[in-house]
Coordinates of C-alpha atoms in Angstrom, one line a residue:
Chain A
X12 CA -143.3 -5.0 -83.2
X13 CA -142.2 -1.5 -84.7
X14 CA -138.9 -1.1 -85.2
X15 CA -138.7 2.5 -84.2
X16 CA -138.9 4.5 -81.0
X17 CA -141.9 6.7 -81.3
X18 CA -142.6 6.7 -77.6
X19 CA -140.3 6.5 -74.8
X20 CA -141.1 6.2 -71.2
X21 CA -137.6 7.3 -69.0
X22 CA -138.0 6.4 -65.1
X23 CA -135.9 7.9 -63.0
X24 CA -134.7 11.7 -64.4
X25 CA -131.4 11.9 -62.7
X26 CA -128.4 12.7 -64.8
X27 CA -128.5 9.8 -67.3
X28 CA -131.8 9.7 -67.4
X29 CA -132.4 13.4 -68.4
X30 CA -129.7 12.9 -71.1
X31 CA -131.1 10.2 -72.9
X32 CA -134.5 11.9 -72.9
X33 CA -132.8 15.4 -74.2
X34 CA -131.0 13.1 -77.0
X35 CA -134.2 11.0 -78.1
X36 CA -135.7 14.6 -77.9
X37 CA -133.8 16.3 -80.7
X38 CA -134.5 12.8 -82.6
X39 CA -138.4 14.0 -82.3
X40 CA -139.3 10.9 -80.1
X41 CA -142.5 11.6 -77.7
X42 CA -140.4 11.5 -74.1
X43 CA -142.6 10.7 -71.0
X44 CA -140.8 11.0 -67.6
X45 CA -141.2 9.5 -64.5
X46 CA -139.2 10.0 -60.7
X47 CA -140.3 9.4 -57.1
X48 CA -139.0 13.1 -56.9
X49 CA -141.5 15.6 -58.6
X50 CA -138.8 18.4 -58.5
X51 CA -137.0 15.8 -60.7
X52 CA -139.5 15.0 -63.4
X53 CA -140.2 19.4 -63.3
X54 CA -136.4 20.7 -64.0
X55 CA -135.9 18.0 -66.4
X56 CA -139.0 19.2 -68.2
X57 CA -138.3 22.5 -68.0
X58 CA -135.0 21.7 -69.8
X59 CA -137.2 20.2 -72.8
X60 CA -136.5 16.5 -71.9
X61 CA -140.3 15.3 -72.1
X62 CA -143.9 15.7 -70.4
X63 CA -144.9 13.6 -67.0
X64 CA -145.7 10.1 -67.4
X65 CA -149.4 9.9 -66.9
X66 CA -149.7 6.3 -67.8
X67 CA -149.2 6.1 -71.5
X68 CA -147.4 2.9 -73.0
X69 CA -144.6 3.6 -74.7
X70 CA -142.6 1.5 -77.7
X71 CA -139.2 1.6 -74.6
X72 CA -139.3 2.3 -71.2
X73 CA -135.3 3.6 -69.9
X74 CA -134.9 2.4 -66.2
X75 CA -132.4 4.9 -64.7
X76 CA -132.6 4.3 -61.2
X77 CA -129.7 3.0 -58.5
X78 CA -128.9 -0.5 -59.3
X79 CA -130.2 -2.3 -56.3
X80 CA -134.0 -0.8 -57.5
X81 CA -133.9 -1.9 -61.0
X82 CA -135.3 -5.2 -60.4
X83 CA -138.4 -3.7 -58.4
X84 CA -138.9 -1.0 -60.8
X85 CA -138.6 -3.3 -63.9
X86 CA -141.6 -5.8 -62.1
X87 CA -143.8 -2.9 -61.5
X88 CA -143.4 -1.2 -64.8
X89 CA -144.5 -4.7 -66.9
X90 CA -147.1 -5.3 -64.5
X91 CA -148.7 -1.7 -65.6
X92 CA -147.9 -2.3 -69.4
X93 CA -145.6 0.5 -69.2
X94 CA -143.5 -0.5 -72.6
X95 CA -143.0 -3.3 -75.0
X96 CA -139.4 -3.1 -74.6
X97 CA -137.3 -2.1 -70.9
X98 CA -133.4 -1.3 -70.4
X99 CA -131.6 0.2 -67.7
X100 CA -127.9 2.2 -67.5
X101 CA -127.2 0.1 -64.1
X102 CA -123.3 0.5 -63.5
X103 CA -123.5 -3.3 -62.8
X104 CA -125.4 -6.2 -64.2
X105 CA -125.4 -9.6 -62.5
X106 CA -127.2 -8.6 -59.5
X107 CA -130.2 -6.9 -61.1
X108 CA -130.5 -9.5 -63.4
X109 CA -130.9 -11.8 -60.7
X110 CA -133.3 -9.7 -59.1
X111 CA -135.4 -9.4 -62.2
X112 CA -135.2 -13.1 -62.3
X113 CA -136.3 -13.7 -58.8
X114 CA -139.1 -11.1 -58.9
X115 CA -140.7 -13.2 -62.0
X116 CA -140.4 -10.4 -64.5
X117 CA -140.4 -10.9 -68.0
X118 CA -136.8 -11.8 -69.2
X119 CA -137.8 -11.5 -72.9
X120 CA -138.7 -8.2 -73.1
X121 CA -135.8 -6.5 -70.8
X122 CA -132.4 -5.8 -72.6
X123 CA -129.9 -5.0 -69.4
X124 CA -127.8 -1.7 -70.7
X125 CA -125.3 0.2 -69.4
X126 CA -123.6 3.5 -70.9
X127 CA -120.0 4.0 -70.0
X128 CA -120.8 7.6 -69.6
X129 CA -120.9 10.2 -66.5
X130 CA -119.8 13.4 -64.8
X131 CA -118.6 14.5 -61.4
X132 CA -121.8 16.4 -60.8
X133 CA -125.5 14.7 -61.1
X134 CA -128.9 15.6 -61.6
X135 CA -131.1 16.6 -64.0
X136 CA -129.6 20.0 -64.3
X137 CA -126.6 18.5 -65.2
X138 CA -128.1 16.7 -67.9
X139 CA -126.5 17.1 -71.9
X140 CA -128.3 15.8 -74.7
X141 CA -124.3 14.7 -76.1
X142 CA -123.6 13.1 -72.8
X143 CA -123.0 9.4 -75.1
X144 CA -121.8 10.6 -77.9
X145 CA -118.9 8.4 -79.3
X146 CA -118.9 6.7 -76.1
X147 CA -119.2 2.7 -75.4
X148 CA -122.5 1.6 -74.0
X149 CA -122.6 -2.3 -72.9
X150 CA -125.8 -4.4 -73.6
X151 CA -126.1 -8.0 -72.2
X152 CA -129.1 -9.8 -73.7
X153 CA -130.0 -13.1 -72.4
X154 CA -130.9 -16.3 -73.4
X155 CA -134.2 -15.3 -73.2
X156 CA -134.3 -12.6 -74.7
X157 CA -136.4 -11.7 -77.9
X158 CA -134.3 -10.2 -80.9
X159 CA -137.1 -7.8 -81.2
X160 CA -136.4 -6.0 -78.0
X161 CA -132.2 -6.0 -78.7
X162 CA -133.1 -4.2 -81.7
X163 CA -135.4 -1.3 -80.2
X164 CA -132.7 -1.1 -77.6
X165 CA -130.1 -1.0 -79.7
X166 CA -131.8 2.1 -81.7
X167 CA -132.0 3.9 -78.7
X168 CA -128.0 3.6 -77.8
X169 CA -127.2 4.7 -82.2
X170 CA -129.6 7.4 -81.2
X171 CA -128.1 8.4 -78.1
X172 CA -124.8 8.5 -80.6
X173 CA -123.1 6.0 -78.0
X174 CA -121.8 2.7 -80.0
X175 CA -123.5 -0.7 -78.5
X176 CA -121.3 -3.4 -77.1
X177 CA -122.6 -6.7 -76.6
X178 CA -120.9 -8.8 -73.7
X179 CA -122.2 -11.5 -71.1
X180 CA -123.4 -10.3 -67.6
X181 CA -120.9 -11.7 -65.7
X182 CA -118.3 -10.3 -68.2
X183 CA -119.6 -7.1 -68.3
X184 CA -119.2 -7.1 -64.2
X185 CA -115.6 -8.0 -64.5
X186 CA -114.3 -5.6 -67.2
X187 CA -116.0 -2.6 -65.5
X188 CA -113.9 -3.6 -62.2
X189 CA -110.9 -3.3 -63.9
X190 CA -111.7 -0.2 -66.0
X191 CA -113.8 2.0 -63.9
X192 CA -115.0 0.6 -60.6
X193 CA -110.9 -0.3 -59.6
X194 CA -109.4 2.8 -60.4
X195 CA -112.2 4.6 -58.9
X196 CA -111.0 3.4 -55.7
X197 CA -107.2 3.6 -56.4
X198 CA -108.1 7.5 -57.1
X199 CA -109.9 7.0 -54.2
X200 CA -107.1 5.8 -52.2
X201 CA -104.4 8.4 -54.2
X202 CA -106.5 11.2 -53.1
X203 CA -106.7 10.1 -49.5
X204 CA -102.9 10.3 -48.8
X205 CA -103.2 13.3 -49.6
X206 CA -105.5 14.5 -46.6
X207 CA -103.0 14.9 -43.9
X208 CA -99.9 16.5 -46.5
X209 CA -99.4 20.1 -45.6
X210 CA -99.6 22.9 -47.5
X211 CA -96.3 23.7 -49.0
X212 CA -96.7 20.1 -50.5
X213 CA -99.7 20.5 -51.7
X214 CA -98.7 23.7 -53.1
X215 CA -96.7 21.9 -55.9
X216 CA -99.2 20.2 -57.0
X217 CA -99.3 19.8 -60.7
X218 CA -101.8 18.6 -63.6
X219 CA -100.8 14.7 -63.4
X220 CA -102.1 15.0 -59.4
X221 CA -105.3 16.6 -60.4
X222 CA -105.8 14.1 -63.3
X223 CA -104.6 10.7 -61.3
X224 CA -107.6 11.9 -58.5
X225 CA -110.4 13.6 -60.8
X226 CA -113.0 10.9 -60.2
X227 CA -112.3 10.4 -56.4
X228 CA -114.5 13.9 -56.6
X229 CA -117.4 11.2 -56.7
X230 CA -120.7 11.1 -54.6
X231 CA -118.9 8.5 -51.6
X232 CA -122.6 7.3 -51.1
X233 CA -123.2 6.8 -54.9
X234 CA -119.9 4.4 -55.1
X235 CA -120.3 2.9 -52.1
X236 CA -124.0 1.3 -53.8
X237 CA -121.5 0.7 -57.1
X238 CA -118.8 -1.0 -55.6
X239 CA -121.0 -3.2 -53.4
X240 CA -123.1 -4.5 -56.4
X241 CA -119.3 -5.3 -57.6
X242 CA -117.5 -6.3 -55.1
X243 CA -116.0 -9.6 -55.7
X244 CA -114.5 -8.4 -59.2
X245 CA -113.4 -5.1 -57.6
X246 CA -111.7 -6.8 -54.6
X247 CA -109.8 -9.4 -57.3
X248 CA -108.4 -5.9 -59.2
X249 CA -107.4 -4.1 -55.8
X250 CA -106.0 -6.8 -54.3
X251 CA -103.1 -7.0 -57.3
X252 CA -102.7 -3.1 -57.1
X253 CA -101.8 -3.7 -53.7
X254 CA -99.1 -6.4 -54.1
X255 CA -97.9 -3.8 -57.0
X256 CA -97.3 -0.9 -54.8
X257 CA -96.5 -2.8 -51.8
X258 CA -93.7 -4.5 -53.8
X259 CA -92.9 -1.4 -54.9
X260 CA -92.0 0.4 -51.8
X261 CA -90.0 -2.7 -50.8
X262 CA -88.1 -2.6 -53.9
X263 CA -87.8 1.7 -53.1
X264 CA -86.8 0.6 -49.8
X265 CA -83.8 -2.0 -51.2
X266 CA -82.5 0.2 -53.3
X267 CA -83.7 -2.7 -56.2
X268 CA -84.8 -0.6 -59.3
X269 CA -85.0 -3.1 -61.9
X270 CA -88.2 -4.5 -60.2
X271 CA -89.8 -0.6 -60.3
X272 CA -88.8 -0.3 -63.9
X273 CA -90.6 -3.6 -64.9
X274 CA -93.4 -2.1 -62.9
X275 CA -93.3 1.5 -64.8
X276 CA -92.8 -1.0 -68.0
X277 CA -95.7 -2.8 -67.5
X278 CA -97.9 0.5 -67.1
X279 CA -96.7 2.0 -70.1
X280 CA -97.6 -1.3 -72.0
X281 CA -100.8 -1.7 -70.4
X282 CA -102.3 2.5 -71.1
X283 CA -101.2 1.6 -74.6
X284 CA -103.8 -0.7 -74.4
X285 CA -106.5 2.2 -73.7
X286 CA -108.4 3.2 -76.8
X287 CA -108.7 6.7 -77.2
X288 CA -111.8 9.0 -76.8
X289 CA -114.6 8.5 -79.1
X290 CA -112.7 5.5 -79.9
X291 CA -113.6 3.8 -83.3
X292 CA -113.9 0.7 -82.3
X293 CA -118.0 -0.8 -82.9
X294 CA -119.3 -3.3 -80.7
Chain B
X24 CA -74.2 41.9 -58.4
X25 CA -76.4 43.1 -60.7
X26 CA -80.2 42.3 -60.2
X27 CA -81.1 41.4 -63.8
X28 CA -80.3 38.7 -65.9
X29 CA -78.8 40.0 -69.0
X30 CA -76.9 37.1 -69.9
X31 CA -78.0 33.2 -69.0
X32 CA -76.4 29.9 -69.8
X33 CA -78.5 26.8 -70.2
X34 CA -77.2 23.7 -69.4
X35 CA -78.8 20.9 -71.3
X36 CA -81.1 21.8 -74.1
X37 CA -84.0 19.1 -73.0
X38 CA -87.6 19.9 -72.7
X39 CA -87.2 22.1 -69.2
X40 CA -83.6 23.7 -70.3
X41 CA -85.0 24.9 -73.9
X42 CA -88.6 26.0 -72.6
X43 CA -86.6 28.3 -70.2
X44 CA -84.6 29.3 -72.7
X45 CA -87.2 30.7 -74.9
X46 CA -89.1 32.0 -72.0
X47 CA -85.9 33.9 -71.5
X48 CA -85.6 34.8 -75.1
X49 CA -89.0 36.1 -75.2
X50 CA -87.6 38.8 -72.0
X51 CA -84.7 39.7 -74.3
X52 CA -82.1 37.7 -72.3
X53 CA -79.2 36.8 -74.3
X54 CA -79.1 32.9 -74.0
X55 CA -76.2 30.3 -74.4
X56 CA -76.8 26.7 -74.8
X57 CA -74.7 23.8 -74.0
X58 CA -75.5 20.0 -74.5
X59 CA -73.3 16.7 -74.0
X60 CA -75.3 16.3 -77.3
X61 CA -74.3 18.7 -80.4
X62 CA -77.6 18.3 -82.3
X63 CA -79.4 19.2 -79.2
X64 CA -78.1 22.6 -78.9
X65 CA -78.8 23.0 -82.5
X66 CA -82.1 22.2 -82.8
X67 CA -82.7 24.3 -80.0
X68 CA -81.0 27.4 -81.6
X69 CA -83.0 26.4 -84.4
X70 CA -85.8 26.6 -82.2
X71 CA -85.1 30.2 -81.3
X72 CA -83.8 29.7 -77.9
X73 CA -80.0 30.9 -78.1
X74 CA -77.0 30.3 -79.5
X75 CA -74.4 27.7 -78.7
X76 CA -71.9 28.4 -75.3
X77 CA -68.4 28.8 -76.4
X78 CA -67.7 29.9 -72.2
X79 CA -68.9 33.6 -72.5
X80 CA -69.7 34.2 -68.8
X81 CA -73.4 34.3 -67.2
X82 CA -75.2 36.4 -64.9
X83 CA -77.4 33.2 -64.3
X84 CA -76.3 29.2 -65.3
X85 CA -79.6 27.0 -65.4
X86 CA -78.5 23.2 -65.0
X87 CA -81.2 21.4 -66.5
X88 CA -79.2 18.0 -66.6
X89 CA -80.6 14.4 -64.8
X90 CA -80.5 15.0 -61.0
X91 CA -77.3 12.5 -60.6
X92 CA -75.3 14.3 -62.9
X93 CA -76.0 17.9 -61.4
X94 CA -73.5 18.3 -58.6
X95 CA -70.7 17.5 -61.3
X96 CA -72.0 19.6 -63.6
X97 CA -72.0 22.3 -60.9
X98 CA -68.5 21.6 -59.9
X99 CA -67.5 21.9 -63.3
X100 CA -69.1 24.9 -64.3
X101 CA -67.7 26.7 -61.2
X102 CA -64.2 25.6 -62.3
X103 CA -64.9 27.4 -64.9
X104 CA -66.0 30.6 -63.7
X105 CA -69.4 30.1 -66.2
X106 CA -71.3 32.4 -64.4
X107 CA -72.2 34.1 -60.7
X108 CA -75.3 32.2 -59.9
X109 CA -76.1 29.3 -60.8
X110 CA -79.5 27.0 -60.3
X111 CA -80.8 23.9 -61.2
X112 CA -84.1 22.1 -62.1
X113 CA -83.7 18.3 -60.8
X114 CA -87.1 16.7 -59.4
X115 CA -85.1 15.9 -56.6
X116 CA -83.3 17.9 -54.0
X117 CA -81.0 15.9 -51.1
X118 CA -78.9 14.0 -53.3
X119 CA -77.7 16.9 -55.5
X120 CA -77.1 19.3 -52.5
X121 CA -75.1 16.8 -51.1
X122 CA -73.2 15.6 -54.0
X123 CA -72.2 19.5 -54.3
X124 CA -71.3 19.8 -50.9
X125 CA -69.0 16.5 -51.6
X126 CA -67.7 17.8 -54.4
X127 CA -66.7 21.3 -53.0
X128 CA -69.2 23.3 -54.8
X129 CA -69.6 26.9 -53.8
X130 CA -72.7 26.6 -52.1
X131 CA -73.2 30.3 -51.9
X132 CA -73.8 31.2 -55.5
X133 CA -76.0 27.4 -56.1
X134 CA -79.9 28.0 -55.7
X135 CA -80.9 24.5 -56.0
X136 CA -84.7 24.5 -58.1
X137 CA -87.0 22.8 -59.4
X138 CA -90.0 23.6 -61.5
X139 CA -93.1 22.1 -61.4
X140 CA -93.4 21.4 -65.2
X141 CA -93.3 18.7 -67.8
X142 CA -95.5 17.1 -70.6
X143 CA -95.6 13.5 -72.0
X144 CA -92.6 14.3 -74.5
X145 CA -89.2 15.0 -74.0
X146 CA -86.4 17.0 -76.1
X147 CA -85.9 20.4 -77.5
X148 CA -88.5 20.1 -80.0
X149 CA -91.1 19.6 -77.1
X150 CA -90.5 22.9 -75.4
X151 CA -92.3 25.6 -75.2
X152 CA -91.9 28.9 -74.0
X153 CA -95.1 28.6 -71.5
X154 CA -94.3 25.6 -70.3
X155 CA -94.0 27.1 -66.7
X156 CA -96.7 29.5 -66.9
X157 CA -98.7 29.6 -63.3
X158 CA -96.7 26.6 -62.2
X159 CA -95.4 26.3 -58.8
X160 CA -91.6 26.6 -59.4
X161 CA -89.5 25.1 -55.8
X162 CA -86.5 26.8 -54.8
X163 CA -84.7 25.8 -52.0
X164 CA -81.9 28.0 -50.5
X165 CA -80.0 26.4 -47.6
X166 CA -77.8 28.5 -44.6
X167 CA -75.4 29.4 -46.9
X168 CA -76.8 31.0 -50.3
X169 CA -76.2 34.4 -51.1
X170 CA -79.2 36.8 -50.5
X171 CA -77.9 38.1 -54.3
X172 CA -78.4 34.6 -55.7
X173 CA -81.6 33.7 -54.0
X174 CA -83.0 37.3 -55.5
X175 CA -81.9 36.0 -59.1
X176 CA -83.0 32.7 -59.1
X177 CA -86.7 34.5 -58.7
X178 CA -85.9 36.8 -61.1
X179 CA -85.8 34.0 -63.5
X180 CA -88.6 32.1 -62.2
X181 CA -90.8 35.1 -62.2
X182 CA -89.7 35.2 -66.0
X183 CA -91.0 32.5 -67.0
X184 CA -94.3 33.1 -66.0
X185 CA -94.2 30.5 -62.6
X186 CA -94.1 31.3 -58.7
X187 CA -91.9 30.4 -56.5
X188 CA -92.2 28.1 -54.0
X189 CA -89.7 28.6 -51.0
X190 CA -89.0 24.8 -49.3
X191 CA -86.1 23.3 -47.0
X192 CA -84.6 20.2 -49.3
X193 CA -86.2 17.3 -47.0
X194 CA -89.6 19.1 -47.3
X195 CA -89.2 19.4 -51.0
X196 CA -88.3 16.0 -51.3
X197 CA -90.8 14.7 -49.0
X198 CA -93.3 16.7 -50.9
X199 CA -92.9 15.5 -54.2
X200 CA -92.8 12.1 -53.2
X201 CA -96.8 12.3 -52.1
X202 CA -97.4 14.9 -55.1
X203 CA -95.6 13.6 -57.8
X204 CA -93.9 10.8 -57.1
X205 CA -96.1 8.4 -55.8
X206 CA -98.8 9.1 -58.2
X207 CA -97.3 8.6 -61.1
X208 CA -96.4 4.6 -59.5
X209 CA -100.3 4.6 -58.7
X210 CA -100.9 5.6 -62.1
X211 CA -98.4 2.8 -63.4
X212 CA -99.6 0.1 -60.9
X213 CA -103.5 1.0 -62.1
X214 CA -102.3 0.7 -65.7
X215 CA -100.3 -2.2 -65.4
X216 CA -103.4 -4.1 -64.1
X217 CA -105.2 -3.3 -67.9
X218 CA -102.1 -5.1 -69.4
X219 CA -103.9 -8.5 -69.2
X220 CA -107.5 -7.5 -69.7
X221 CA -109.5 -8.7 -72.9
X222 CA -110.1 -6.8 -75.8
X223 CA -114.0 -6.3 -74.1
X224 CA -112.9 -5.0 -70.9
X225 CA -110.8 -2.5 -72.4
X226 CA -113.3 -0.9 -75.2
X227 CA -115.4 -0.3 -71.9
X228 CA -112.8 2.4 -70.9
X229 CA -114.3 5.8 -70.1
X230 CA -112.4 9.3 -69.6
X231 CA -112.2 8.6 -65.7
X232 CA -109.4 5.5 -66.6
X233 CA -107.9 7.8 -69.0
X234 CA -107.1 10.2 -66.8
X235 CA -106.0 8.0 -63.9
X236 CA -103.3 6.2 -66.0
X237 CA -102.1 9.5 -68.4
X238 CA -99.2 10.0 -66.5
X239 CA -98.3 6.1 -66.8
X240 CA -96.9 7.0 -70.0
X241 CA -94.2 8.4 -69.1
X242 CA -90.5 7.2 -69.8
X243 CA -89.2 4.4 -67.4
X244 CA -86.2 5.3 -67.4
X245 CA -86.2 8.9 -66.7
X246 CA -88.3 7.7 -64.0
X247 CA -86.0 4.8 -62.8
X248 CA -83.9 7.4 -61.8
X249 CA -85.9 10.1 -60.2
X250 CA -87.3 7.4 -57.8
X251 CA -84.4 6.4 -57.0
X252 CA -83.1 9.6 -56.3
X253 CA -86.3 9.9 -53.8
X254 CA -86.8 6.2 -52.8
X255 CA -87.6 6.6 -49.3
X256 CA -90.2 9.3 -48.5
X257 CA -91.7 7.6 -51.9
X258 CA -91.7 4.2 -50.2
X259 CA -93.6 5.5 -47.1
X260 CA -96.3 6.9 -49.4
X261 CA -96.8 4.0 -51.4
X262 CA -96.9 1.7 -48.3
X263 CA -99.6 3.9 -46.9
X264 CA -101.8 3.3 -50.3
X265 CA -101.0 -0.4 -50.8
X266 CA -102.2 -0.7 -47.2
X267 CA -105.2 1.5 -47.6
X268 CA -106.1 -0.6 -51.1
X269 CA -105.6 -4.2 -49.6
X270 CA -108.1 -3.3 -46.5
X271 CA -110.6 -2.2 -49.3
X272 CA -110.5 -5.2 -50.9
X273 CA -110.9 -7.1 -47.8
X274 CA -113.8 -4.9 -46.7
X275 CA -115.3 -5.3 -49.9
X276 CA -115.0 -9.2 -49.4
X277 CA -116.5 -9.4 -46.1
X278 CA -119.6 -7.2 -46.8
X279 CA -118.2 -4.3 -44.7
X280 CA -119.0 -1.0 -46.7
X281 CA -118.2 1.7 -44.1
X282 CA -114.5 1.0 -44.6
X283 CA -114.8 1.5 -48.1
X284 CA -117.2 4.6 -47.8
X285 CA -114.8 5.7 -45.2
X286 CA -111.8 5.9 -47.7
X287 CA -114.1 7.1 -50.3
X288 CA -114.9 10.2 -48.2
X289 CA -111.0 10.5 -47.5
X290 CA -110.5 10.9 -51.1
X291 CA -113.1 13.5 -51.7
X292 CA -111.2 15.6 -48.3
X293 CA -108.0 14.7 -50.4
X294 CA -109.3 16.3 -53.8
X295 CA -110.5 19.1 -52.3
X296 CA -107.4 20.1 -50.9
X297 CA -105.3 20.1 -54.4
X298 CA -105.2 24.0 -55.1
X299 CA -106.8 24.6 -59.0
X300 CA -105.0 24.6 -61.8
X301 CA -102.7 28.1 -62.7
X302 CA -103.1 27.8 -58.3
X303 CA -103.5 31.9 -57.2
X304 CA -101.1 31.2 -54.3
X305 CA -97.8 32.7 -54.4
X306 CA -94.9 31.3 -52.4

């Protein structure tokens, strides 16, 4: 098996899928693209991310559809020979490995991905060829899977700029809870209480507000598919956020600081434990 | 009573006292600092933000001292004859209006404040001279301040580049408490969940969990005491998002995804209602 992506097949040209193809692009890689939406698969060839799949095999095919439809996909893209190697960039990876699984596709030549990369907006035409740069991007090989098809995939993610973290399925589910599916919800929930404050409030408003409930911004129906491909993990995260703030206001409420302080202690201790951007850190 | 501030006295040579300063300074003000802490007031002379207090009187006193101590400091300062008006920038409004009134203050020439400013660091070396620039800037005038003094106060608001905000006390309190307060205990809360993930979970973090948890870093103690000085109206918001995160967790367990899309679309109506940053209103 070549070692190199000369060919790349990306299904599904949304966001993600338009930026990997713009960054294999400038790496001279032959893109093809492929969406259910024409429009799609137009823009992000206008914007230089490839030519429309017509059937070719490539060396990798990119499966960047919603996570419930990665299973599906994956089955009917090795029944047509698509690629000799398939990832996705599902947000979760348990459940479309199981689907995979249960739909009989070929576990050996599917390395599950997922690049810890986004923006509010979506679509092609938000699309950037340095979407992943610096960023993490999780891999979860299998058992089963060949060493072969790691490598190609993990070519694509040092192409892409992004640095490749291996982790287990199940652990991969649980760390995104706690670091982007939970506090998309908290934001969530922030952001929320803020819907019936009046003006004046809102009026002194500063930059720690806008950046506690950035990401509540989000597509509702998008996270809604996330969060219910995650929900067990999510629920376990919440659930002690809750007993936080809840013994919080009771502590507000008895006039018991000490408790608060251990709280505002304990979340200076634990964004210490954030790396920073681009972090350094290689997986 | 002259209309101009030709001569101000700072009060506490922190981060908010000094950036005022030099804000001042930059207008041509003549500026006076005064500390409980000698090498403060140094460094911020050093700084370029005045020169040390030795009871010259004020057209303007700004008391930029921790909300608990500001009624004394008022009282004291009055005593004194230190200047005609005199304003304050504590996060908190009730408590210091009422320690005043306790104390005997002259509540006609006392504009109680509060700008909406502040960064990660603390100290004279931190300030800057644009630290308020665009920033809402509360002042809240009860039945009996001075038309004169109100007119001053936003003479030096309007100096340093911020609008103000015109609030009762309760509503300024009331306010903060869902647009300050409370988020930065969400923001701990969220953070202090990350303090026992693994090493995995955490090299997964993105930009979204960055900017949830920034304002987490903040100094406990500083922020010990402006919740306490605001525990109550911050308690109510708090109980409002505990409650809305334990029912998402609970939805999320029983397979019931309206609720959660439901407060996900509360959030986005939430978002949208934070006015931009350097906000075009005026107040």
């Amino acid at each position: 098996m070549t070692v190199t992506i000369e060919k790349a097949l990306v299904v599904g040209t949304g966001l993600i899928g338009t930026s990997v193809a713009l960054a294999l692009r400038e790496r001279g890689v032959a893109v093809y693209l492929s969406d259910v939406d024409a429009r799609a698969v137009r823009l992000a060839g206008d914007l230089g991310a490839g030519r429309e799949w017509t059937g070719e095999e490539a060396d990798l095919a990119l499966i960047a559809v919603p996570p419930h439809l990665v299973g599906e996909r994956l089955a009917d893209l090795q029944r047509r020979g698509a690629a000799r190697v398939y990832t996705d960039v599902a947000s979760v990876k348990v459940d479309p490995i199981a689907d995979a699984e249960r739909l009989g596709c070929d576990l050996s030549s599917y390395v599950p991905g997922h690049p810890l990369a986004g923006r509010e907006r979506s679509g092609p035409s938000a699309a950037r060829s340095d979407l992943f740069l610096g960023r993490p991007w999780a891999i979860c090989p299998g058992a089963e899977t060949a060493a072969d098809a790691v490598r190609l995939t993990r070519e694509l993610v040092s192409s892409c700029g992004a640095r490749a973290v291996t982790v287990e399925a199940a652990e991969h589910d649980a760390a995104v809870a706690l670091v982007s599916h939970a506090p998309h919800v908290v934001a969530s929930a922030m952001a929320a209480s803020l819907a019936g404050g009046d003006d004046v409030a809102l009026g002194l408003s500063g930059q720690g507000l806008r950046d506690v409930t950035r990401i509540a911004a989000g597509d509702p129906l998008l996270w809604r598919r996330i969060l219910a491909g995650n929900a067990q993990p999510v629920a376990g995260v919440l659930d002690r956020i809750a007993g936080d703030l809840a013994a919080a206001a009771s502590a507000l409420r008895s006039g018991d600081l000490d408790e608060v302080t251990d709280l505002l202690r304990r979340g200076v201790a634990g964004h210490g434990r954030i790396p920073g951007p681009r972090g350094a850190k290689a997986g």
